[in-house]
PDB file of C-alpha atoms in Angstrom:
ATOM      1  CA  SER J   1     -35.597  59.546  -2.741  1.00 56.00           C
ATOM      2  CA  SER J   2     -31.847  59.491  -2.342  1.00 56.00           C
ATOM      3  CA  SER J   3     -32.251  58.372   1.288  1.00 59.00           C
ATOM      4  CA  ALA J   4     -34.328  55.329   0.279  1.00 58.00           C
ATOM      5  CA  ALA J   5     -31.833  54.464  -2.446  1.00 56.00           C
ATOM      6  CA  SER J   6     -29.030  54.745   0.101  1.00 59.00           C
ATOM      7  CA  ASP J   7     -30.857  52.362   2.460  1.00 61.00           C
ATOM      8  CA  VAL J   8     -31.308  49.822  -0.350  1.00 55.00           C
ATOM      9  CA  TYR J   9     -27.621  50.122  -1.233  1.00 53.00           C
ATOM     10  CA  LYS J  10     -26.612  49.583   2.394  1.00 53.00           C
ATOM     11  CA  ARG J  11     -28.801  46.492   2.661  1.00 56.00           C
ATOM     12  CA  GLN J  12     -27.347  45.092  -0.557  1.00 59.00           C
ATOM     13  CA  LEU J  13     -23.843  45.774   0.733  1.00 50.00           C
ATOM     14  CA  LEU J  14     -24.683  44.040   4.030  1.00 50.00           C
ATOM     15  CA  PHE J  15     -26.037  40.953   2.234  1.00 49.00           C
ATOM     16  CA  LEU J  16     -22.933  40.836   0.025  1.00 52.00           C
ATOM     17  CA  LEU J  17     -20.655  41.091   3.054  1.00 46.00           C
ATOM     18  CA  LEU J  18     -22.608  38.324   4.809  1.00 43.00           C
ATOM     19  CA  ALA J  19     -22.292  36.082   1.739  1.00 45.00           C
ATOM     20  CA  VAL J  20     -18.533  36.644   1.643  1.00 43.00           C
ATOM     21  CA  LEU J  21     -18.222  35.828   5.361  1.00 41.00           C
ATOM     22  CA  LEU J  22     -20.263  32.619   4.993  1.00 40.00           C
ATOM     23  CA  ALA J  23     -18.147  31.545   2.029  1.00 44.00           C
ATOM     24  CA  ALA J  24     -15.020  32.006   4.138  1.00 42.00           C
ATOM     25  CA  LEU J  25     -16.247  29.724   6.917  1.00 40.00           C
ATOM     26  CA  PRO J  26     -14.635  26.265   7.047  1.00 48.00           C
ATOM     27  CA  ALA J  27     -16.574  23.417   5.458  1.00 52.00           C
ATOM     28  CA  GLN J  28     -18.814  21.410   7.744  1.00 71.00           C
ATOM     29  CA  THR J  29     -16.940  18.330   8.907  1.00 86.00           C
ATOM     30  CA  THR J  30     -18.461  14.871   9.065  1.00 94.00           C
ATOM     31  CA  ALA J  31     -17.390  12.297  11.636  1.00 96.00           C
ATOM     32  CA  VAL J  32     -17.529   8.502  11.841  1.00 97.00           C
ATOM     33  CA  GLU J  33     -16.995   6.652  15.129  1.00 97.00           C
ATOM     34  CA  VAL J  34     -15.881   3.058  15.614  1.00 97.00           C
ATOM     35  CA  THR J  35     -16.508   1.475  19.010  1.00 97.00           C
ATOM     36  CA  ALA J  36     -14.250  -1.581  18.526  1.00 97.00           C
ATOM     37  CA  LEU J  37     -11.730  -2.931  16.050  1.00 97.00           C
ATOM     38  CA  PRO J  38     -12.550  -6.251  14.381  1.00 98.00           C
ATOM     39  CA  SER J  39     -10.318  -9.203  15.197  1.00 98.00           C
ATOM     40  CA  THR J  40     -11.438 -11.534  12.384  1.00 98.00           C
ATOM     41  CA  ILE J  41     -12.367 -11.059   8.740  1.00 98.00           C
ATOM     42  CA  ASP J  42     -15.992 -11.938   9.548  1.00 98.00           C
ATOM     43  CA  GLU J  43     -16.092  -9.154  12.154  1.00 98.00           C
ATOM     44  CA  PHE J  44     -14.500  -6.802   9.622  1.00 98.00           C
ATOM     45  CA  ILE J  45     -17.161  -7.620   7.019  1.00 98.00           C
ATOM     46  CA  ALA J  46     -19.938  -7.161   9.574  1.00 98.00           C
ATOM     47  CA  LEU J  47     -18.568  -3.727  10.450  1.00 98.00           C
ATOM     48  CA  ARG J  48     -18.130  -2.863   6.787  1.00 98.00           C
ATOM     49  CA  ASP J  49     -21.724  -3.797   6.055  1.00 97.00           C
ATOM     50  CA  THR J  50     -22.771  -1.367   8.793  1.00 97.00           C
ATOM     51  CA  LEU J  51     -20.445   1.570   8.084  1.00 98.00           C
ATOM     52  CA  ALA J  52     -19.886   1.374   4.337  1.00 98.00           C
ATOM     53  CA  VAL J  53     -23.481   2.179   3.454  1.00 98.00           C
ATOM     54  CA  LYS J  54     -22.052   5.718   3.177  1.00 98.00           C
ATOM     55  CA  PRO J  55     -18.909   6.754   1.253  1.00 98.00           C
ATOM     56  CA  GLU J  56     -17.126   8.050   4.339  1.00 98.00           C
ATOM     57  CA  GLY J  57     -17.799   4.728   6.081  1.00 98.00           C
ATOM     58  CA  GLY J  58     -16.158   2.909   3.183  1.00 98.00           C
ATOM     59  CA  ALA J  59     -13.075   5.106   3.588  1.00 98.00           C
ATOM     60  CA  VAL J  60     -12.938   4.371   7.318  1.00 98.00           C
ATOM     61  CA  MET J  61     -12.927   0.641   6.556  1.00 98.00           C
ATOM     62  CA  MET J  62      -9.806   1.159   4.451  1.00 98.00           C
ATOM     63  CA  VAL J  63      -8.104   2.873   7.394  1.00 98.00           C
ATOM     64  CA  ILE J  64      -9.181   0.064   9.712  1.00 98.00           C
ATOM     65  CA  ALA J  65      -7.606  -2.391   7.259  1.00 98.00           C
ATOM     66  CA  MET J  66      -4.394  -0.348   7.600  1.00 98.00           C
ATOM     67  CA  LEU J  67      -4.564  -0.671  11.385  1.00 98.00           C
ATOM     68  CA  LEU J  68      -5.141  -4.424  11.152  1.00 98.00           C
ATOM     69  CA  TYR J  69      -2.318  -4.914   8.624  1.00 98.00           C
ATOM     70  CA  ALA J  70       0.168  -3.277  10.996  1.00 98.00           C
ATOM     71  CA  GLU J  71      -0.657  -5.925  13.639  1.00 97.00           C
ATOM     72  CA  ASN J  72      -1.501  -8.949  11.490  1.00 98.00           C
ATOM     73  CA  ARG J  73      -0.439  -8.926   7.841  1.00 98.00           C
ATOM     74  CA  GLU J  74      -2.667 -11.852   6.830  1.00 98.00           C
ATOM     75  CA  LEU J  75      -5.813 -10.360   8.358  1.00 98.00           C
ATOM     76  CA  GLY J  76      -4.919  -6.927   6.993  1.00 98.00           C
ATOM     77  CA  LEU J  77      -4.608  -8.247   3.438  1.00 98.00           C
ATOM     78  CA  GLN J  78      -7.989  -9.959   3.756  1.00 98.00           C
ATOM     79  CA  ALA J  79      -9.477  -6.696   5.035  1.00 98.00           C
ATOM     80  CA  PHE J  80      -7.991  -4.716   2.150  1.00 98.00           C
ATOM     81  CA  THR J  81      -9.409  -7.253  -0.286  1.00 98.00           C
ATOM     82  CA  VAL J  82     -12.969  -6.780   0.942  1.00 98.00           C
ATOM     83  CA  ALA J  83     -12.636  -2.996   1.403  1.00 98.00           C
ATOM     84  CA  LEU J  84     -11.436  -2.417  -2.170  1.00 98.00           C
ATOM     85  CA  ASP J  85     -13.633  -2.156  -5.244  1.00 98.00           C
ATOM     86  CA  GLN J  86     -13.668  -5.322  -7.338  1.00 97.00           C
ATOM     87  CA  SER J  87     -12.061  -3.476 -10.275  1.00 97.00           C
ATOM     88  CA  THR J  88      -8.900  -3.079  -8.148  1.00 98.00           C
ATOM     89  CA  LEU J  89      -8.636  -6.805  -7.382  1.00 98.00           C
ATOM     90  CA  SER J  90      -7.121  -9.722  -9.276  1.00 98.00           C
ATOM     91  CA  ALA J  91      -7.337 -13.485  -8.951  1.00 98.00           C
ATOM     92  CA  GLY J  92      -5.427 -14.693  -5.923  1.00 97.00           C
ATOM     93  CA  ASN J  93      -5.512 -16.623  -2.688  1.00 97.00           C
ATOM     94  CA  VAL J  94      -5.929 -13.847  -0.103  1.00 98.00           C
ATOM     95  CA  TYR J  95      -9.714 -14.077   0.265  1.00 98.00           C
ATOM     96  CA  LYS J  96     -12.278 -16.118  -1.660  1.00 97.00           C
ATOM     97  CA  GLY J  97     -10.138 -16.291  -4.789  1.00 98.00           C
ATOM     98  CA  TYR J  98      -9.198 -12.600  -4.866  1.00 98.00           C
ATOM     99  CA  GLN J  99      -6.373 -10.328  -3.794  1.00 98.00           C
ATOM    100  CA  PRO J 100      -5.485  -6.652  -4.339  1.00 98.00           C
ATOM    101  CA  LYS J 101      -3.798  -5.906  -7.655  1.00 98.00           C
ATOM    102  CA  ARG J 102      -0.011  -5.778  -7.636  1.00 95.00           C
ATOM    103  CA  GLY J 103       0.203  -1.972  -7.466  1.00 95.00           C
ATOM    104  CA  TRP J 104      -1.492  -1.904  -4.075  1.00 97.00           C
ATOM    105  CA  TYR J 105       1.332  -3.891  -2.495  1.00 97.00           C
ATOM    106  CA  ASP J 106       3.666  -0.935  -2.996  1.00 96.00           C
ATOM    107  CA  SER J 107       1.228   1.087  -0.883  1.00 97.00           C
ATOM    108  CA  PHE J 108       0.976  -1.624   1.762  1.00 97.00           C
ATOM    109  CA  ALA J 109       4.781  -1.609   2.025  1.00 96.00           C
ATOM    110  CA  GLN J 110       4.489   1.898   3.443  1.00 96.00           C
ATOM    111  CA  ILE J 111       2.877   0.359   6.537  1.00 97.00           C
ATOM    112  CA  ASP J 112       5.929  -1.903   6.901  1.00 95.00           C
ATOM    113  CA  LYS J 113       7.989   1.293   6.883  1.00 94.00           C
ATOM    114  CA  TYR J 114       5.594   3.314   9.067  1.00 94.00           C
ATOM    115  CA  PRO J 115       3.638   0.841  11.276  1.00 96.00           C
ATOM    116  CA  PHE J 116       1.756   3.779  12.821  1.00 96.00           C
ATOM    117  CA  LEU J 117       0.491   4.991   9.422  1.00 96.00           C
ATOM    118  CA  GLY J 118      -3.160   4.054   9.880  1.00 97.00           C
ATOM    119  CA  LYS J 119      -3.200   5.689  13.304  1.00 97.00           C
ATOM    120  CA  ILE J 120      -2.674   9.193  11.889  1.00 97.00           C
ATOM    121  CA  TYR J 121      -6.306   9.167  10.728  1.00 97.00           C
ATOM    122  CA  VAL J 122      -7.654   8.568  14.239  1.00 98.00           C
ATOM    123  CA  GLN J 123      -8.506  11.820  15.974  1.00 97.00           C
ATOM    124  CA  GLY J 124      -6.536  12.377  19.172  1.00 96.00           C
ATOM    125  CA  THR J 125      -3.293  10.760  18.023  1.00 96.00           C
ATOM    126  CA  ARG J 126      -0.081  12.799  17.864  1.00 95.00           C
ATOM    127  CA  SER J 127       3.477  12.359  16.712  1.00 93.00           C
ATOM    128  CA  GLY J 128       5.010  13.032  20.143  1.00 93.00           C
ATOM    129  CA  ASP J 129       3.871   9.684  21.546  1.00 93.00           C
ATOM    130  CA  GLY J 130       4.242   7.659  18.375  1.00 93.00           C
ATOM    131  CA  TYR J 131       0.597   8.168  17.350  1.00 96.00           C
ATOM    132  CA  ARG J 132      -0.596   5.935  20.173  1.00 96.00           C
ATOM    133  CA  LEU J 133      -4.285   5.177  19.772  1.00 97.00           C
ATOM    134  CA  PRO J 134      -6.633   6.928  22.205  1.00 97.00           C
ATOM    135  CA  ALA J 135      -9.342   5.164  24.170  1.00 96.00           C
ATOM    136  CA  LEU J 136     -12.275   3.836  22.172  1.00 97.00           C
ATOM    137  CA  PRO J 137     -14.371   4.911  20.387  1.00 97.00           C
ATOM    138  CA  TYR J 138     -12.083   5.942  17.562  1.00 98.00           C
ATOM    139  CA  ARG J 139     -13.223   9.018  15.682  1.00 98.00           C
ATOM    140  CA  PHE J 140     -12.487   9.801  12.033  1.00 98.00           C
ATOM    141  CA  THR J 141     -13.359  13.175  10.501  1.00 97.00           C
ATOM    142  CA  PHE J 142     -13.892  14.289   6.920  1.00 97.00           C
ATOM    143  CA  THR J 143     -13.594  17.842   5.640  1.00 96.00           C
ATOM    144  CA  GLU J 144     -15.478  17.197   2.417  1.00 95.00           C
ATOM    145  CA  ILE J 145     -17.692  14.558   0.832  1.00 96.00           C
ATOM    146  CA  ARG J 146     -17.810  15.315  -2.880  1.00 96.00           C
ATOM    147  CA  LYS J 147     -20.277  13.636  -5.222  1.00 96.00           C
ATOM    148  CA  LEU J 148     -18.690  12.691  -8.541  1.00 97.00           C
ATOM    149  CA  SER J 149     -21.645  10.730  -9.894  1.00 96.00           C
ATOM    150  CA  GLU J 150     -24.594   8.751  -8.574  1.00 94.00           C
ATOM    151  CA  ASP J 151     -22.319   5.829  -7.666  1.00 96.00           C
ATOM    152  CA  SER J 152     -18.996   7.600  -7.118  1.00 98.00           C
ATOM    153  CA  TYR J 153     -17.773   9.947  -4.372  1.00 98.00           C
ATOM    154  CA  LYS J 154     -14.495  11.487  -3.312  1.00 98.00           C
ATOM    155  CA  VAL J 155     -14.068  12.045   0.427  1.00 98.00           C
ATOM    156  CA  PHE J 156     -11.301  13.870   2.284  1.00 97.00           C
ATOM    157  CA  ILE J 157     -10.221  12.364   5.609  1.00 97.00           C
ATOM    158  CA  THR J 158      -8.231  14.451   8.081  1.00 97.00           C
ATOM    159  CA  SER J 159      -4.842  13.387   9.374  1.00 96.00           C
ATOM    160  CA  THR J 160      -3.171  14.236  12.664  1.00 95.00           C
ATOM    161  CA  GLY J 161       0.232  13.822  11.034  1.00 91.00           C
ATOM    162  CA  ASN J 162      -0.228  16.312   8.194  1.00 80.00           C
ATOM    163  CA  ASN J 163      -1.807  19.667   7.551  1.00 75.00           C
ATOM    164  CA  TRP J 164      -3.911  18.464   4.628  1.00 90.00           C
ATOM    165  CA  PRO J 165      -6.752  15.936   4.365  1.00 95.00           C
ATOM    166  CA  ARG J 166      -6.261  12.864   2.196  1.00 96.00           C
ATOM    167  CA  PRO J 167      -8.626  12.174  -0.748  1.00 98.00           C
ATOM    168  CA  VAL J 168     -10.198   8.748  -1.201  1.00 98.00           C
ATOM    169  CA  THR J 169     -12.379   7.826  -4.186  1.00 98.00           C
ATOM    170  CA  LEU J 170     -15.139   5.291  -3.620  1.00 98.00           C
ATOM    171  CA  VAL J 171     -17.719   3.552  -5.773  1.00 98.00           C
ATOM    172  CA  LYS J 172     -20.927   1.802  -4.743  1.00 98.00           C
ATOM    173  CA  ASN J 173     -21.269  -1.868  -5.582  1.00 97.00           C
ATOM    174  CA  ASN J 174     -24.451  -3.704  -6.586  1.00 96.00           C
ATOM    175  CA  ARG J 175     -25.333  -4.341  -2.922  1.00 96.00           C
ATOM    176  CA  GLY J 176     -25.118  -0.689  -1.933  1.00 97.00           C
ATOM    177  CA  ILE J 177     -21.714  -0.999  -0.210  1.00 98.00           C
ATOM    178  CA  TRP J 178     -19.151   1.738  -0.817  1.00 98.00           C
ATOM    179  CA  LYS J 179     -15.691   0.433  -1.682  1.00 98.00           C
ATOM    180  CA  VAL J 180     -12.379   2.163  -2.272  1.00 98.00           C
ATOM    181  CA  LYS J 181     -11.326   2.562  -5.894  1.00 98.00           C
ATOM    182  CA  GLU J 182      -8.406   4.943  -5.333  1.00 98.00           C
ATOM    183  CA  GLY J 183      -6.755   5.701  -2.021  1.00 97.00           C
ATOM    184  CA  SER J 184      -3.019   5.833  -2.591  1.00 96.00           C
ATOM    185  CA  SER J 185      -2.711   9.148  -0.719  1.00 96.00           C
ATOM    186  CA  LEU J 186      -3.658   7.330   2.498  1.00 97.00           C
ATOM    187  CA  PHE J 187      -0.285   5.597   2.376  1.00 97.00           C
ATOM    188  CA  VAL J 188       1.896   8.690   2.016  1.00 94.00           C
ATOM    189  CA  GLY J 189       4.072   9.046   5.119  1.00 89.00           C
ATOM    190  CA  PRO J 190       3.202  11.856   7.540  1.00 90.00           C
ATOM    191  CA  THR J 191       5.150  15.112   7.640  1.00 89.00           C
ATOM    192  CA  GLU J 192       5.336  14.806  11.431  1.00 89.00           C
ATOM    193  CA  LEU J 193       7.304  11.674  12.315  1.00 90.00           C
ATOM    194  CA  PRO J 194       7.444  10.283  15.861  1.00 90.00           C
ATOM    195  CA  PRO J 195      10.692  10.827  17.775  1.00 87.00           C
ATOM    196  CA  GLU J 196      13.166   8.012  17.270  1.00 79.00           C
ATOM    197  CA  GLU J 197      13.275   5.546  20.128  1.00 56.00           C
ATOM    198  CA  LYS J 198      16.650   5.280  21.782  1.00 53.00           C
ATOM    199  CA  PRO J 199      17.965   1.758  22.431  1.00 53.00           C
ATOM    200  CA  ASP J 200      17.857   0.488  25.986  1.00 57.00           C
ATOM    201  CA  ASP J 201      21.033   1.198  27.904  1.00 61.00           C
ATOM    202  CA  ASP J 202      21.336  -1.387  30.650  1.00 65.00           C
ATOM    203  CA  LEU J 203      24.945  -0.636  31.548  1.00 67.00           C
TER     204      LEU J 203
END
């Protein structure tokens, strides 16, 4: 009957509308929490071996290396060396005969320019107070974790200093640890800069 056909049509329309609404919902975010920052390269490696068993954990280790570099260049370079995929390293004297390839140093120079750069990936920071770190634990969120192949993922980490998440490509090494192969977008300066500090006026 026409009434039955109308009911079927209405149900189909309802299902179609529901599908459209679900497709419009924001992607499910994934979060990683860090309860303490490492103070030595051995502590960094221990944390990496815990977190970087997942691609998003490997990306967080790269951000932690950024935070360390801003405070201690030598330790930060060691951290970058062990967070990066071996294909992005060259022979050198930073850590166990290796160092990041020359191109990475242009990225690291961005931290010299913006010492707060790594902090923009920690949830709860904001430009108004210079991206001061919140109380521990530090939380990092990802809008998407995209599988490229069995041993390669691209993850998108959110930033408090920009309105778009930053992509990081990771590959899994032979020990099951995810390391960064491409992450240059992490080093792009934020659109929201902290207010300039005025010099002390003691007159």
